[in-house]
């Protein structure tokens, strides 16, 4: 038996072909499922078409704005709609497992996670060949919820989707990515945006260095002392992006004056926001445009460091 969840997304992904299903799973109980993007008619799409969107609809590419998730079991408990062996929370976890991969792989902050309580979606129980189940007393054949929001339109080529579909079933999005994505989404709240940006940079470099330290020639005892110095708080973020980064890959962020300055400015803005409630650099409030530039610089910092790590035979963090 199949349980097919169809979720209306708040973004449009334009593809020149029908995407292949991608394996996904629920991190709570590791149940497997498949997910793919499908074409669908929105309940109420009142957005005006841009010129590029009109070209998309002319036939060269097509909008895929629904997510389809297929669960397969020998049988689902359909006896009581109030007691669900396939809960809304489970469907939402699996959906966001897939969507978080999209946002990371295509580097598209406009791709947002779903909340089933605030979007249009339905769940249909079907036979294995996708035919409808026969009506049975006391057993329901599906459920649905209706709501709608609309977001950005994103175009993706065949080769990108092919690479995306090759991600392993247990692929995990790096911990820094949702933080940086959320920083972009909370703008124009400059203070919280730069706070999230600083946390993302801290999480990234700490994981990157700890994972790759064992590949260096530094003795484990010395590395443990370095990592726990400074009254047990460990090295500062500045030290991690300079001294420790140099120890694991032979590079320091100071090699780029622009990126090093951006890092220092992000940290200064974070500190002032934490202590005064306002993000300031050189005692001046950070403008919205400057905050956006700093968030973009943070992405460049992570990309640069990952390039250095990859060049030294270490996987990206």
Tab-separated table of N, CA and C in Angstrom, residues 10-11 99 103 108-115 149-152 154 177-190 192-194 196-197 288 292 295 299:
chain	number	residue	atom	x	y	z
A	10	UNK	N	5.806	27.036	-1.523
A	10	UNK	CA	5.663	28.481	-1.688
A	10	UNK	C	6.715	29.044	-2.634
A	11	UNK	N	7.367	28.166	-3.407
A	11	UNK	CA	8.309	28.597	-4.435
A	11	UNK	C	8.075	27.757	-5.682
A	99	UNK	N	13.637	19.228	1.172
A	99	UNK	CA	13.708	20.646	0.827
A	99	UNK	C	15.017	21.266	1.301
A	103	UNK	N	17.707	23.489	-0.932
A	103	UNK	CA	18.212	24.815	-0.586
A	103	UNK	C	19.732	24.827	-0.519
A	108	UNK	N	20.045	28.289	-2.715
A	108	UNK	CA	18.905	29.174	-2.971
A	108	UNK	C	18.176	29.456	-1.661
A	109	UNK	N	18.453	30.603	-1.010
A	109	UNK	CA	17.798	30.915	0.263
A	109	UNK	C	16.297	31.087	0.132
A	110	UNK	N	15.790	31.303	-1.105
A	110	UNK	CA	14.351	31.441	-1.306
A	110	UNK	C	13.593	30.140	-1.145
A	111	UNK	N	14.308	29.015	-1.118
A	111	UNK	CA	13.670	27.718	-0.912
A	111	UNK	C	13.478	27.521	0.587
A	112	UNK	N	12.238	27.642	1.034
A	112	UNK	CA	11.946	27.610	2.472
A	112	UNK	C	11.362	26.271	2.887
A	113	UNK	N	11.623	25.891	4.138
A	113	UNK	CA	11.033	24.685	4.695
A	113	UNK	C	9.519	24.857	4.832
A	114	UNK	N	8.810	23.737	4.888
A	114	UNK	CA	7.357	23.802	4.957
A	114	UNK	C	6.866	23.598	6.384
A	115	UNK	N	5.724	24.171	6.666
A	115	UNK	CA	4.970	23.913	7.890
A	115	UNK	C	3.575	23.486	7.446
A	149	UNK	N	0.654	30.119	0.290
A	149	UNK	CA	1.565	31.256	0.250
A	149	UNK	C	2.384	31.127	-1.017
A	150	UNK	N	2.973	32.227	-1.475
A	150	UNK	CA	3.731	32.209	-2.716
A	150	UNK	C	5.074	32.892	-2.537
A	151	UNK	N	6.103	32.307	-3.104
A	151	UNK	CA	7.448	32.841	-2.969
A	151	UNK	C	8.167	32.956	-4.296
A	152	UNK	N	9.499	32.750	-4.308
A	152	UNK	CA	10.304	33.006	-5.498
A	152	UNK	C	10.196	31.913	-6.557
A	154	UNK	N	12.607	29.760	-9.247
A	154	UNK	CA	14.006	29.350	-9.375
A	154	UNK	C	14.132	28.419	-10.565
A	177	UNK	N	24.448	25.824	7.197
A	177	UNK	CA	23.659	26.297	6.056
A	177	UNK	C	22.291	26.858	6.448
A	178	UNK	N	21.470	26.148	7.235
A	178	UNK	CA	20.176	26.735	7.610
A	178	UNK	C	20.313	28.013	8.421
A	179	UNK	N	21.395	28.157	9.180
A	179	UNK	CA	21.613	29.394	9.936
A	179	UNK	C	21.833	30.574	8.996
A	180	UNK	N	22.671	30.365	7.985
A	180	UNK	CA	22.965	31.446	7.051
A	180	UNK	C	21.755	31.748	6.169
A	181	UNK	N	21.023	30.710	5.811
A	181	UNK	CA	19.802	30.912	5.036
A	181	UNK	C	18.785	31.716	5.834
A	182	UNK	N	18.651	31.399	7.115
A	182	UNK	CA	17.715	32.135	7.960
A	182	UNK	C	18.160	33.581	8.136
A	183	UNK	N	19.465	33.810	8.157
A	183	UNK	CA	19.969	35.185	8.261
A	183	UNK	C	19.482	36.023	7.085
A	184	UNK	N	19.481	35.436	5.910
A	184	UNK	CA	18.996	36.153	4.728
A	184	UNK	C	17.494	36.368	4.778
A	185	UNK	N	16.794	35.409	5.349
A	185	UNK	CA	15.332	35.505	5.361
A	185	UNK	C	14.801	36.492	6.406
A	186	UNK	N	15.570	36.752	7.484
A	186	UNK	CA	15.063	37.671	8.510
A	186	UNK	C	15.332	39.134	8.173
A	187	UNK	N	16.105	39.379	7.122
A	187	UNK	CA	16.303	40.768	6.726
A	187	UNK	C	14.959	41.395	6.369
A	188	UNK	N	14.762	42.684	6.718
A	188	UNK	CA	15.755	43.699	7.099
A	188	UNK	C	16.043	43.816	8.603
A	189	UNK	N	15.847	42.772	9.366
A	189	UNK	CA	16.216	42.782	10.789
A	189	UNK	C	17.730	42.599	10.866
A	190	UNK	N	18.469	43.705	10.762
A	190	UNK	CA	19.921	43.668	10.631
A	190	UNK	C	20.586	42.967	11.812
A	192	UNK	N	19.517	40.685	14.137
A	192	UNK	CA	19.353	39.228	14.188
A	192	UNK	C	19.989	38.543	12.982
A	193	UNK	N	19.968	39.213	11.831
A	193	UNK	CA	20.584	38.639	10.632
A	193	UNK	C	22.083	38.453	10.830
A	194	UNK	N	22.750	39.456	11.382
A	194	UNK	CA	24.195	39.360	11.586
A	194	UNK	C	24.530	38.458	12.776
A	196	UNK	N	22.864	35.667	13.419
A	196	UNK	CA	22.789	34.347	12.795
A	196	UNK	C	23.986	34.102	11.884
A	197	UNK	N	24.432	35.140	11.192
A	197	UNK	CA	25.588	35.003	10.303
A	197	UNK	C	26.839	34.653	11.097
A	288	UNK	N	21.166	48.400	6.083
A	288	UNK	CA	20.635	47.154	5.519
A	288	UNK	C	21.499	46.655	4.365
A	292	UNK	N	23.568	43.018	4.106
A	292	UNK	CA	23.449	42.063	3.000
A	292	UNK	C	24.813	41.738	2.406
A	295	UNK	N	26.549	39.309	4.791
A	295	UNK	CA	26.013	37.950	4.678
A	295	UNK	C	26.580	37.271	3.427
A	299	UNK	N	29.121	33.814	3.071
A	299	UNK	CA	29.032	32.681	2.133
A	299	UNK	C	30.358	32.506	1.379
